[in-house]
mmCIF file of C-alpha atoms in Angstrom:
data_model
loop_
_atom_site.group_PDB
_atom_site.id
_atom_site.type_symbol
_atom_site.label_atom_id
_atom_site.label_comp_id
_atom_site.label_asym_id
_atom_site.label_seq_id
_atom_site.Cartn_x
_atom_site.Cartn_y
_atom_site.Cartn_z
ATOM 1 C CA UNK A 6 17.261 -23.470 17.720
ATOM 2 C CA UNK A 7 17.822 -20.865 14.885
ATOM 3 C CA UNK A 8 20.534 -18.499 14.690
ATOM 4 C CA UNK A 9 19.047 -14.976 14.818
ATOM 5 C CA UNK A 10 21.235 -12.015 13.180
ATOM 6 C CA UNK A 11 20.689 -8.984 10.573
ATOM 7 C CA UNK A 12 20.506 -10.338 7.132
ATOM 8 C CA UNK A 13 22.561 -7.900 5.634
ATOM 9 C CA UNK A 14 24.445 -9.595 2.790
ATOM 10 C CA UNK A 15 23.669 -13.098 4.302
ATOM 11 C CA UNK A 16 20.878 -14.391 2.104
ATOM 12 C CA UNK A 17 19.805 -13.689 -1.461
ATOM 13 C CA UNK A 18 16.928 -12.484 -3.366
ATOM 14 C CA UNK A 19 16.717 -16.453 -4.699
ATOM 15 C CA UNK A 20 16.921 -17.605 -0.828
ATOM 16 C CA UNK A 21 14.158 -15.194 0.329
ATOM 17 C CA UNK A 22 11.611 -16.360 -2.458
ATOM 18 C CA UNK A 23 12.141 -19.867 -1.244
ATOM 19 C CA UNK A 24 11.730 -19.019 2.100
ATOM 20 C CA UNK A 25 8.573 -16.600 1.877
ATOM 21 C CA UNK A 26 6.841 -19.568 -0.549
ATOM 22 C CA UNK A 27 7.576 -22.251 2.078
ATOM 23 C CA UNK A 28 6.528 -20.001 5.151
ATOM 24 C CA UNK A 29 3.300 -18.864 3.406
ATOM 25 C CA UNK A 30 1.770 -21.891 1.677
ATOM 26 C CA UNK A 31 0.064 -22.820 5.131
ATOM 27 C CA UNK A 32 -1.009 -19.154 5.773
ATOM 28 C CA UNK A 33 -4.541 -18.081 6.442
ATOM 29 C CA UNK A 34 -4.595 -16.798 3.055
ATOM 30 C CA UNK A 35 -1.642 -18.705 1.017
ATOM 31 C CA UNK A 36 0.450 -16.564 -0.820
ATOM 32 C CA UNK A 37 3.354 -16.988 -3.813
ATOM 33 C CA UNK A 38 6.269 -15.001 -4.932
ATOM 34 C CA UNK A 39 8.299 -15.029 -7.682
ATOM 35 C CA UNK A 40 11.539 -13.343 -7.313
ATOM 36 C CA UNK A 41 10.879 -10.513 -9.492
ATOM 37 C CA UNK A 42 7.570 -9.370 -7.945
ATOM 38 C CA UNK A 43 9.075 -9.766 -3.979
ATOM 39 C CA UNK A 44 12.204 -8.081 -5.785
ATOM 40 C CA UNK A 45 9.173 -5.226 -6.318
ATOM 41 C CA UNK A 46 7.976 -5.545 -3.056
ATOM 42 C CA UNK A 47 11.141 -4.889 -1.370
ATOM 43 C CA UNK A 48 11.984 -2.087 -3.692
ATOM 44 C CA UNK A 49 8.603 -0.007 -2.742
ATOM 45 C CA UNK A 50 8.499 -1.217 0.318
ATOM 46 C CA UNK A 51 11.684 0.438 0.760
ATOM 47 C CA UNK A 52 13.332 -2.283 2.532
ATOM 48 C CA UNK A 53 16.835 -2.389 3.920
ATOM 49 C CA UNK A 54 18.552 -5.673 4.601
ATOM 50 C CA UNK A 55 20.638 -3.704 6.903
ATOM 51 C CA UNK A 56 17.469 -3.757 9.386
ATOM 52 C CA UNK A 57 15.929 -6.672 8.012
ATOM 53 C CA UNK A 58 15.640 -9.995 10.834
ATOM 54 C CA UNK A 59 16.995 -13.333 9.448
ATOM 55 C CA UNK A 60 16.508 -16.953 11.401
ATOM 56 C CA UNK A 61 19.609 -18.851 10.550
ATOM 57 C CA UNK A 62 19.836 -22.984 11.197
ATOM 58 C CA UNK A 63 22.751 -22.984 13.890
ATOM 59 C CA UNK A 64 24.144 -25.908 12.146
ATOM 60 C CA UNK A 65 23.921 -25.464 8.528
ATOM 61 C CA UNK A 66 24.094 -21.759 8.525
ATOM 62 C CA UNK A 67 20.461 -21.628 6.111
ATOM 63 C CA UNK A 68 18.189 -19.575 6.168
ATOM 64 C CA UNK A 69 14.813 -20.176 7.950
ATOM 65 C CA UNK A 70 12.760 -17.294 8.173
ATOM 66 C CA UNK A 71 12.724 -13.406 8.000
ATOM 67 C CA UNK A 72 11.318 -10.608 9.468
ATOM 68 C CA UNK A 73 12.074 -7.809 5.823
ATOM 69 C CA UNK A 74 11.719 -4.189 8.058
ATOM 70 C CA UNK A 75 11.320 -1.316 5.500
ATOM 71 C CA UNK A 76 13.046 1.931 6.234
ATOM 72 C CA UNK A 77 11.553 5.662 6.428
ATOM 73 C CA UNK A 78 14.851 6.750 5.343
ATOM 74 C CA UNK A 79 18.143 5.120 4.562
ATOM 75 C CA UNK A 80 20.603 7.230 6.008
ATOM 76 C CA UNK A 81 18.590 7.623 9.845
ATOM 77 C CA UNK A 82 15.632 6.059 9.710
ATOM 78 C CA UNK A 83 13.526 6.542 12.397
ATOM 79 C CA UNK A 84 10.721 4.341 11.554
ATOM 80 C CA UNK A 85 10.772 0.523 10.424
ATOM 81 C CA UNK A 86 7.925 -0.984 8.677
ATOM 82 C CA UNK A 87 7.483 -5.222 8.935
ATOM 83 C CA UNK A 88 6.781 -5.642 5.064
ATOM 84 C CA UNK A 89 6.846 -9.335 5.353
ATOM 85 C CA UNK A 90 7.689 -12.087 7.913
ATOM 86 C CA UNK A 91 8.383 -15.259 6.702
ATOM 87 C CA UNK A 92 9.234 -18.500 9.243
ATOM 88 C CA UNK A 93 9.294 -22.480 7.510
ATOM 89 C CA UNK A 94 6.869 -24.712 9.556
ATOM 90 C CA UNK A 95 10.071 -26.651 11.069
ATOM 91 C CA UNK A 96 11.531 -23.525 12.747
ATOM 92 C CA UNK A 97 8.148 -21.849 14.123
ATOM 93 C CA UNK A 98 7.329 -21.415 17.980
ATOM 94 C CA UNK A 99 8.149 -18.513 19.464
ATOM 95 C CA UNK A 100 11.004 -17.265 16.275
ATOM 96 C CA UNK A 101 9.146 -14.367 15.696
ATOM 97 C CA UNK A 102 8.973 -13.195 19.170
ATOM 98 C CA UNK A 103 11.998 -14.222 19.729
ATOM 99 C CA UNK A 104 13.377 -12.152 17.007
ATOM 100 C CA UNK A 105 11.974 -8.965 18.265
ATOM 101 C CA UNK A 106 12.904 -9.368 21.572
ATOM 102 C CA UNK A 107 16.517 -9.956 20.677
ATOM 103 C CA UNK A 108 16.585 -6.730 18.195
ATOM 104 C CA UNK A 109 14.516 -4.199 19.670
ATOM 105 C CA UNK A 110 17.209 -3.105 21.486
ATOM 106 C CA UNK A 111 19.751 -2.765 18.992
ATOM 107 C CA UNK A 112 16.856 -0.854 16.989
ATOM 108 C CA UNK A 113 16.409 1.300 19.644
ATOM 109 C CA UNK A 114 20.048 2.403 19.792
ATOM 110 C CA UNK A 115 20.311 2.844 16.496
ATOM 111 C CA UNK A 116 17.458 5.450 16.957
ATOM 112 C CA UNK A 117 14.502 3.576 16.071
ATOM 113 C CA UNK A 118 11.765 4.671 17.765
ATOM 114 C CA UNK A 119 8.664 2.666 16.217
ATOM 115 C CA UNK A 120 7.869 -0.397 13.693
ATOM 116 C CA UNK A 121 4.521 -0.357 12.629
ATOM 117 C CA UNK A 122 2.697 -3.449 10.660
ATOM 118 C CA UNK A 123 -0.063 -5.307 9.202
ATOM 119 C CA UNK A 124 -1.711 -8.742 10.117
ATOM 120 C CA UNK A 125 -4.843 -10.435 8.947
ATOM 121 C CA UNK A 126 -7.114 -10.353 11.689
ATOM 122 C CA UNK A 127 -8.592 -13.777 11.826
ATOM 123 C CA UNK A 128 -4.641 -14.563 12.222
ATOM 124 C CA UNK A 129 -5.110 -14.718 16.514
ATOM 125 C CA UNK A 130 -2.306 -16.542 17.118
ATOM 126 C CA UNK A 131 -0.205 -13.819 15.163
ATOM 127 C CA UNK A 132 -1.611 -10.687 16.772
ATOM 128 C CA UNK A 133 -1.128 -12.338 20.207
ATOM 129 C CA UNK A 134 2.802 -12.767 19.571
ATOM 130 C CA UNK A 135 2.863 -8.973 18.201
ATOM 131 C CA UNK A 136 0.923 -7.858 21.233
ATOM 132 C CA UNK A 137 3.802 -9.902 23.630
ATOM 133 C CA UNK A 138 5.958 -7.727 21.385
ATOM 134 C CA UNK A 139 4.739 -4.738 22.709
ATOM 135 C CA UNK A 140 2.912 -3.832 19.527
ATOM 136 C CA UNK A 141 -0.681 -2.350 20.011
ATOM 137 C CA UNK A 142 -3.585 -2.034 17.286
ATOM 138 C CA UNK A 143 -4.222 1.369 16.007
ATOM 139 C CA UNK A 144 -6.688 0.968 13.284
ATOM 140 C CA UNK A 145 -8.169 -1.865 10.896
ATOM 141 C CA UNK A 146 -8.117 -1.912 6.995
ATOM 142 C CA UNK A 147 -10.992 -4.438 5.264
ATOM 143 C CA UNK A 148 -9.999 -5.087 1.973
ATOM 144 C CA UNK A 149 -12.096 -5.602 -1.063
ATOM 145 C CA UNK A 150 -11.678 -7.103 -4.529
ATOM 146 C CA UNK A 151 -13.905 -6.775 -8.223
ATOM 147 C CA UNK A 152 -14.189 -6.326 -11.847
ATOM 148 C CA UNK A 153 -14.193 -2.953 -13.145
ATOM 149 C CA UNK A 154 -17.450 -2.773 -15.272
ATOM 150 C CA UNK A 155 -17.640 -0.351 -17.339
ATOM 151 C CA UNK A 156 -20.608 -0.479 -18.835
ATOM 152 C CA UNK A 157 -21.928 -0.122 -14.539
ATOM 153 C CA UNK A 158 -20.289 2.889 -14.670
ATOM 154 C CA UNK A 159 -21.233 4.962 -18.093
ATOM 155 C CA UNK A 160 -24.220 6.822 -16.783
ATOM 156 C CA UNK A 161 -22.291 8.834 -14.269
ATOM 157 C CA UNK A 162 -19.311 9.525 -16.728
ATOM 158 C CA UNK A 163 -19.174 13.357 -18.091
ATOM 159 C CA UNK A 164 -20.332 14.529 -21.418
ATOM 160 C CA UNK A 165 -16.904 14.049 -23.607
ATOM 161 C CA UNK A 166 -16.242 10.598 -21.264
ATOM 162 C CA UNK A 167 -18.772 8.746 -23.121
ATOM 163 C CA UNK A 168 -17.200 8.120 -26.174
ATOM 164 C CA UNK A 169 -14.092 7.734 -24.991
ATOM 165 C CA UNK A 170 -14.395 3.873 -24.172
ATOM 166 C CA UNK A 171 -12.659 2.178 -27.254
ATOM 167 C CA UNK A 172 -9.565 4.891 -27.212
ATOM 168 C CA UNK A 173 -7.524 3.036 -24.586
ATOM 169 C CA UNK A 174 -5.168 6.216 -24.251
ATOM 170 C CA UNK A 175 -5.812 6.942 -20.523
ATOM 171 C CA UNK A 176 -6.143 10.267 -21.311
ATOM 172 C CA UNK A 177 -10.359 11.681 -20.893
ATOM 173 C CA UNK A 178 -10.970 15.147 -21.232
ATOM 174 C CA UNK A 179 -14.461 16.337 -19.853
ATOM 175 C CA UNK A 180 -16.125 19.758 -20.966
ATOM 176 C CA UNK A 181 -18.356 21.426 -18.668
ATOM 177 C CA UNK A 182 -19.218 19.536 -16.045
ATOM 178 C CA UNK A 183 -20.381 20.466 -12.415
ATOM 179 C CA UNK A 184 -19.885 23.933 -13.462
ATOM 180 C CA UNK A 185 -16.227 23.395 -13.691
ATOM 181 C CA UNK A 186 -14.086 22.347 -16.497
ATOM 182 C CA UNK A 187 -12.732 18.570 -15.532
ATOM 183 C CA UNK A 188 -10.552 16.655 -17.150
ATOM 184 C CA UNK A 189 -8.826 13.494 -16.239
ATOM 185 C CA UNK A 190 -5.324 13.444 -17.027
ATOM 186 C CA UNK A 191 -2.884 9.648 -17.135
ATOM 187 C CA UNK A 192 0.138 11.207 -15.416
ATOM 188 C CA UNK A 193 3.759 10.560 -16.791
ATOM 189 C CA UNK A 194 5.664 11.867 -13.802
ATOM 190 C CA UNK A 195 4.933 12.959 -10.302
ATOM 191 C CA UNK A 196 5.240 16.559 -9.372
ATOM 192 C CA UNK A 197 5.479 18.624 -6.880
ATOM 193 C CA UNK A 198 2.131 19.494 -7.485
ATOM 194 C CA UNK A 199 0.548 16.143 -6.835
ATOM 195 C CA UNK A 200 2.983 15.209 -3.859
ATOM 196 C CA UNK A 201 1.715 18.447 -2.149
ATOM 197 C CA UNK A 202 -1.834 17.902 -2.902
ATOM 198 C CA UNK A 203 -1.548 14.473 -1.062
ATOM 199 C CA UNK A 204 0.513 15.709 1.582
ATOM 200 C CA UNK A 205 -1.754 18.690 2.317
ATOM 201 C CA UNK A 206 -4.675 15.737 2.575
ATOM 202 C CA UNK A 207 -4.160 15.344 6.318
ATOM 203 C CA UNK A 208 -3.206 19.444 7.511
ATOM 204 C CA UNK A 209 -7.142 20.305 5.957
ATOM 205 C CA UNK A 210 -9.564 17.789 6.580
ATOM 206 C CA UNK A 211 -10.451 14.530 7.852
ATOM 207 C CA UNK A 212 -8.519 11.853 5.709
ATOM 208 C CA UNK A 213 -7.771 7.780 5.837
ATOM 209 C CA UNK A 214 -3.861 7.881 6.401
ATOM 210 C CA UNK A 215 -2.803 5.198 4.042
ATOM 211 C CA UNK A 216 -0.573 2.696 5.020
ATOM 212 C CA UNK A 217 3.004 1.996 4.595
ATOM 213 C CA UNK A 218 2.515 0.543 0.762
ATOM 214 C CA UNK A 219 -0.151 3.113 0.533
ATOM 215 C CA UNK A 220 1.949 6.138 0.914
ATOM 216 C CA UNK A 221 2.970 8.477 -1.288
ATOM 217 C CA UNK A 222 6.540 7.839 -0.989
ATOM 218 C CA UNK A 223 5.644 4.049 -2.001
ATOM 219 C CA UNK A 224 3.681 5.299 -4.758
ATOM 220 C CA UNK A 225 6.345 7.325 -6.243
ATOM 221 C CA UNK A 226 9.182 4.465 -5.511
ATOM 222 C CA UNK A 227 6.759 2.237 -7.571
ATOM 223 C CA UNK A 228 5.790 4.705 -10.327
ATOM 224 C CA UNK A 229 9.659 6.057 -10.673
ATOM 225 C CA UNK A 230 10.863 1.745 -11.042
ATOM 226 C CA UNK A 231 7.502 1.242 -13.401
ATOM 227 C CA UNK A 232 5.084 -0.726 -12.254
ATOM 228 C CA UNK A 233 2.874 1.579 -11.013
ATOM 229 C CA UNK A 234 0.162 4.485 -13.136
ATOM 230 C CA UNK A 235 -1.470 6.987 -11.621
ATOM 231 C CA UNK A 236 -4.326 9.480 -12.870
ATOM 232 C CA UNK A 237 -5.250 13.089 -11.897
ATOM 233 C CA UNK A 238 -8.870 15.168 -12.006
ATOM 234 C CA UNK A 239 -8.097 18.626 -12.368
ATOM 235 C CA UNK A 240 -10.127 21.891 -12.724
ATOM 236 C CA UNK A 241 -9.097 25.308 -14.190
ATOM 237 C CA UNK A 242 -9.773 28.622 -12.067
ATOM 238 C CA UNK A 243 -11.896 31.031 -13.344
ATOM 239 C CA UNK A 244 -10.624 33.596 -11.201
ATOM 240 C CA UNK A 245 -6.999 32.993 -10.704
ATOM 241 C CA UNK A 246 -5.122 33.218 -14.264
ATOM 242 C CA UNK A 247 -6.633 29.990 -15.181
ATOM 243 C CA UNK A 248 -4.599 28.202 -12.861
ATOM 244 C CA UNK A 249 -5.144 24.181 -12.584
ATOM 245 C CA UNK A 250 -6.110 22.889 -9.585
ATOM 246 C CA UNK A 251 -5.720 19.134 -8.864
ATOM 247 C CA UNK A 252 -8.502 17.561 -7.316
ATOM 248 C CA UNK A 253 -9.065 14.091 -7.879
ATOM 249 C CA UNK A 254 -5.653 10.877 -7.638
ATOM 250 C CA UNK A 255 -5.624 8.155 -8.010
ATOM 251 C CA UNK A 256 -2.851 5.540 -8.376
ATOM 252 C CA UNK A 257 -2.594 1.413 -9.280
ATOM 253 C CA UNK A 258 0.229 -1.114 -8.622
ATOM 254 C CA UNK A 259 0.501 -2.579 -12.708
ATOM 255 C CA UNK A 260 1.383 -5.705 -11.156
ATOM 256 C CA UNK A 261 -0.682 -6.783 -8.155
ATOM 257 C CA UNK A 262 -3.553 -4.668 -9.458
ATOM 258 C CA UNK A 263 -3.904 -2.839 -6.105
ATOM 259 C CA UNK A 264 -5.482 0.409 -6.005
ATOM 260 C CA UNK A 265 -3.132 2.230 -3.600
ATOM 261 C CA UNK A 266 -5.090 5.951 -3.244
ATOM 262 C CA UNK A 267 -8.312 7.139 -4.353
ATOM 263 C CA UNK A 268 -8.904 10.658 -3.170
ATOM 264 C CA UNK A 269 -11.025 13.205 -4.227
ATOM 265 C CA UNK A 270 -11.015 16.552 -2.535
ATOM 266 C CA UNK A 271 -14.098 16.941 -0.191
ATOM 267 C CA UNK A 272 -15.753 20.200 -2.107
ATOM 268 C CA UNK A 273 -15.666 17.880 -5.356
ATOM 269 C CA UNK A 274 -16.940 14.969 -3.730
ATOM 270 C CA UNK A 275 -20.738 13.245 -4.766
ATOM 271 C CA UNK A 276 -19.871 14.611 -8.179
ATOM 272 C CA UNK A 277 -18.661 11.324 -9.786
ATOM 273 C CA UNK A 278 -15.146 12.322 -9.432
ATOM 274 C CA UNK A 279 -14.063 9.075 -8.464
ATOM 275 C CA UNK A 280 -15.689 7.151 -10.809
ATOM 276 C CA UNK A 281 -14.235 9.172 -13.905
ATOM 277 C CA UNK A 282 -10.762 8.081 -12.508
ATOM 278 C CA UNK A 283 -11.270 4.809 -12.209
ATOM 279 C CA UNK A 284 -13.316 4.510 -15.647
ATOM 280 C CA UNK A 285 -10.052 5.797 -17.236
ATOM 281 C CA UNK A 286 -7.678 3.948 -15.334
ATOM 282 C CA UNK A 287 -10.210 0.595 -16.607
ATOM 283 C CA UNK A 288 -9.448 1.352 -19.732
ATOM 284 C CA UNK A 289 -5.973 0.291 -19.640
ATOM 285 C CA UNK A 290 -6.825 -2.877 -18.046
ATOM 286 C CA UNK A 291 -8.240 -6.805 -18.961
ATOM 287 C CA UNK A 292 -11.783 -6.896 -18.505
ATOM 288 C CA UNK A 293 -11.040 -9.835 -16.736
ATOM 289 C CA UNK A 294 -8.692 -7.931 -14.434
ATOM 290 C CA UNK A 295 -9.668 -8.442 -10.536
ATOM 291 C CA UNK A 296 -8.392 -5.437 -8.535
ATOM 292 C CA UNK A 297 -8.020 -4.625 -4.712
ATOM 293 C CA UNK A 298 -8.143 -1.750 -2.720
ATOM 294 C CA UNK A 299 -7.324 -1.185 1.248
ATOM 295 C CA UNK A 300 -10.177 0.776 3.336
ATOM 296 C CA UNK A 301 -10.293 1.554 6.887
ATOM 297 C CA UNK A 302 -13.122 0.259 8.128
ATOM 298 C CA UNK A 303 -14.163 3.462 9.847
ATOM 299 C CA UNK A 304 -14.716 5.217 6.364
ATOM 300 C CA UNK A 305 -18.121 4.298 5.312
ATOM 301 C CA UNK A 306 -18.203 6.395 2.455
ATOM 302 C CA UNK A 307 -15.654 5.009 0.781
ATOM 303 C CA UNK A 308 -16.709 1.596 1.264
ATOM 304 C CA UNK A 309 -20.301 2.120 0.093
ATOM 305 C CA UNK A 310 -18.487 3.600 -3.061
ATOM 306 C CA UNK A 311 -16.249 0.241 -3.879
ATOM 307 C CA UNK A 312 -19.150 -2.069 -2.903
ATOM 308 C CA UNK A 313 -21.764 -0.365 -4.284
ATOM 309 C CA UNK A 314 -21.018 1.562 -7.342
ATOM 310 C CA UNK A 315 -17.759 -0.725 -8.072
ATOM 311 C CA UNK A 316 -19.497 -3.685 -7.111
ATOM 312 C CA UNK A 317 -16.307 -5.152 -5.259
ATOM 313 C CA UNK A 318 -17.090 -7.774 -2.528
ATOM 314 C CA UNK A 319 -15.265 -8.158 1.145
ATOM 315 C CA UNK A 320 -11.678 -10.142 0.920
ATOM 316 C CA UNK A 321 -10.216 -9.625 4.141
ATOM 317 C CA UNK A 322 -9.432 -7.734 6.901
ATOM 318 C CA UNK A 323 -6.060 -6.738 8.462
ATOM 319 C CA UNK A 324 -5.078 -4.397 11.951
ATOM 320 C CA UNK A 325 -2.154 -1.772 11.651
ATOM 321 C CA UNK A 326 -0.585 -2.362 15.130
ATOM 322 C CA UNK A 327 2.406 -0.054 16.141
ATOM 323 C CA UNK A 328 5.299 -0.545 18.442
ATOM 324 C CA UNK A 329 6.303 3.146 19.813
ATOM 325 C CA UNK A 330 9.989 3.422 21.681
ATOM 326 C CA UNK A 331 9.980 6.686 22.729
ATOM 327 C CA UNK A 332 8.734 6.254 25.900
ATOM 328 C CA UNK A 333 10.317 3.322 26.667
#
């Protein structure tokens, strides 16, 4: 029986690779690392060792599986998120539960009060070990994958977008358009501007929370270590000083190719918003690039607009399931 302890400074970047390749190989969807792109994952997934599960081999002290627990915030987090959990066939049954059972109280007086994650669906025997857990589904994200075509997408560019295809700058400026001056802009930093705008999302209207990798905070931690490029729509005010309103965002992990937001505020919505942003954002890309995007499946809209206008088919599906302490 494995060892179970905080990995702290136990185990290495090189160890975890090994581990996460060997654990995931037999997965329901196999999956590869390289130690640079889990070195990413860790980095924007905010993760903290300090928090983070390891299953040690009581004799030979190696490791044999994680559970990698993101943090909200470093100093008192309140919130853990299970960014990956990793378990070689020859230590499975029961580690993961047992893991969790042995922690959660530790987390709890460290002032954790919830750890929230993802797992594929059709992954039953999973979900029934997080549900022993205590952990209880509270939504479910479908994922889809495609080509960009942009030749698909030309007639429902703006005026000024049209000739714009062999620049390759990211940058599209549209004149006149919807009554409102447009333009798409490739940003080179985020503001305070754009973090309000998607913080505000949720206080206004209706909006898909993204999840944990989704965030804004992940975005930024991406964008701010590089491999990550986001776009804005904006429109000038007429009335107000000519002030610039952002109302389009859109942002794209450089790496895995997954489209983390697409928003588009609702009174600029049906007018081909989103499809300017992602025409630009194609231009930066391989034809033969294949991107991915997250969607919760209650969002119909949004769907219809990456199967149908995108052209992106069905990949997989995945439930956000949450483990709440406070009333425990």
């Amino acid at each position: 029986m494995s060892i179970i302890k905080l990995i702290n400074d136990n185990s290495n970047i090189k160890e975890l690779t090994k581990i996460f390749n060997d654990s995931f190989a037999d997965y329901v969807y196999p999956l590869s690392v390289t130690e640079l792109s889990l070195q990413q994952k860790i980095q924007g997934d905010y993760v903290s060792l300090d928090y983070s599960i390891g299953l040690y081999n009581k004799e030979t002290n190696e490791l044999e599986g994680f559970i990698l627990h993101g943090v909200d915030n470093l100093d008192n987090p309140k919130r853990l998120y299970n960014s990956a959990t990793g378990v070689i066939p020859s230590a499975r049954g029961k580690s993961v539960e047992r893991c969790y059972n042995s922690m959660i109280p530790y987390y709890i007086e460290k002032g954790i009060e919830s750890i929230i994650l993802e797992v594929v669906t059709t992954n039953n025997r999973a979900s029934k070990v997080y549900e022993r857990c205590g952990f209880k589904i509270i939504s479910t994200m479908n994922s889809y994958k495609g080509l960009i075509n942009k030749d698909l997408l030309k007639p429902f560019l703006y005026n000024n977008q049209q000739g714009s295809s062999s620049s390759g700058s990211g940058n599209v400026q549209v004149d006149e358009a919807i009554n409102n001056k447009i333009k798409i802009k490739k940003l080179d930093c985020i503001d305070e501007d754009v973090v309000e705008f998607l913080s505000s999302q949720n206080k206004n209207y209706p909006m898909m929370i993204p999840t944990w990798s989704n965030s804004i905070k992940a975005i930024k931690r991406e964008f701010d270590l590089g491999f990550n490029k986001c776009w804005i729509a904006t429109t000038t005010s007429t009335t107000d000083n000519d002030k610039v309103n952002i109302i389009g965002f859109l942002s794209v992990n450089d790496q895995t190719f997954r489209i983390r937001q697409l928003f588009v505020s609702p009174d600029y919505r049906n007018q081909n918003v989103a499809t300017n942003l992602i025409y630009t954002m194609a231009l930066e890309f391989n034809e033969s690039t294949t991107f991915n995007f997250g969607i919760d499946s209650k969002f119909d809209n949004t769907i219809n607009f990456f199967t149908k206008r995108l052209g992106f088919v069905y990949l997989l599906s995945v439930y956000e399931m949450l483990l709440n302490f406070k009333n425990q």
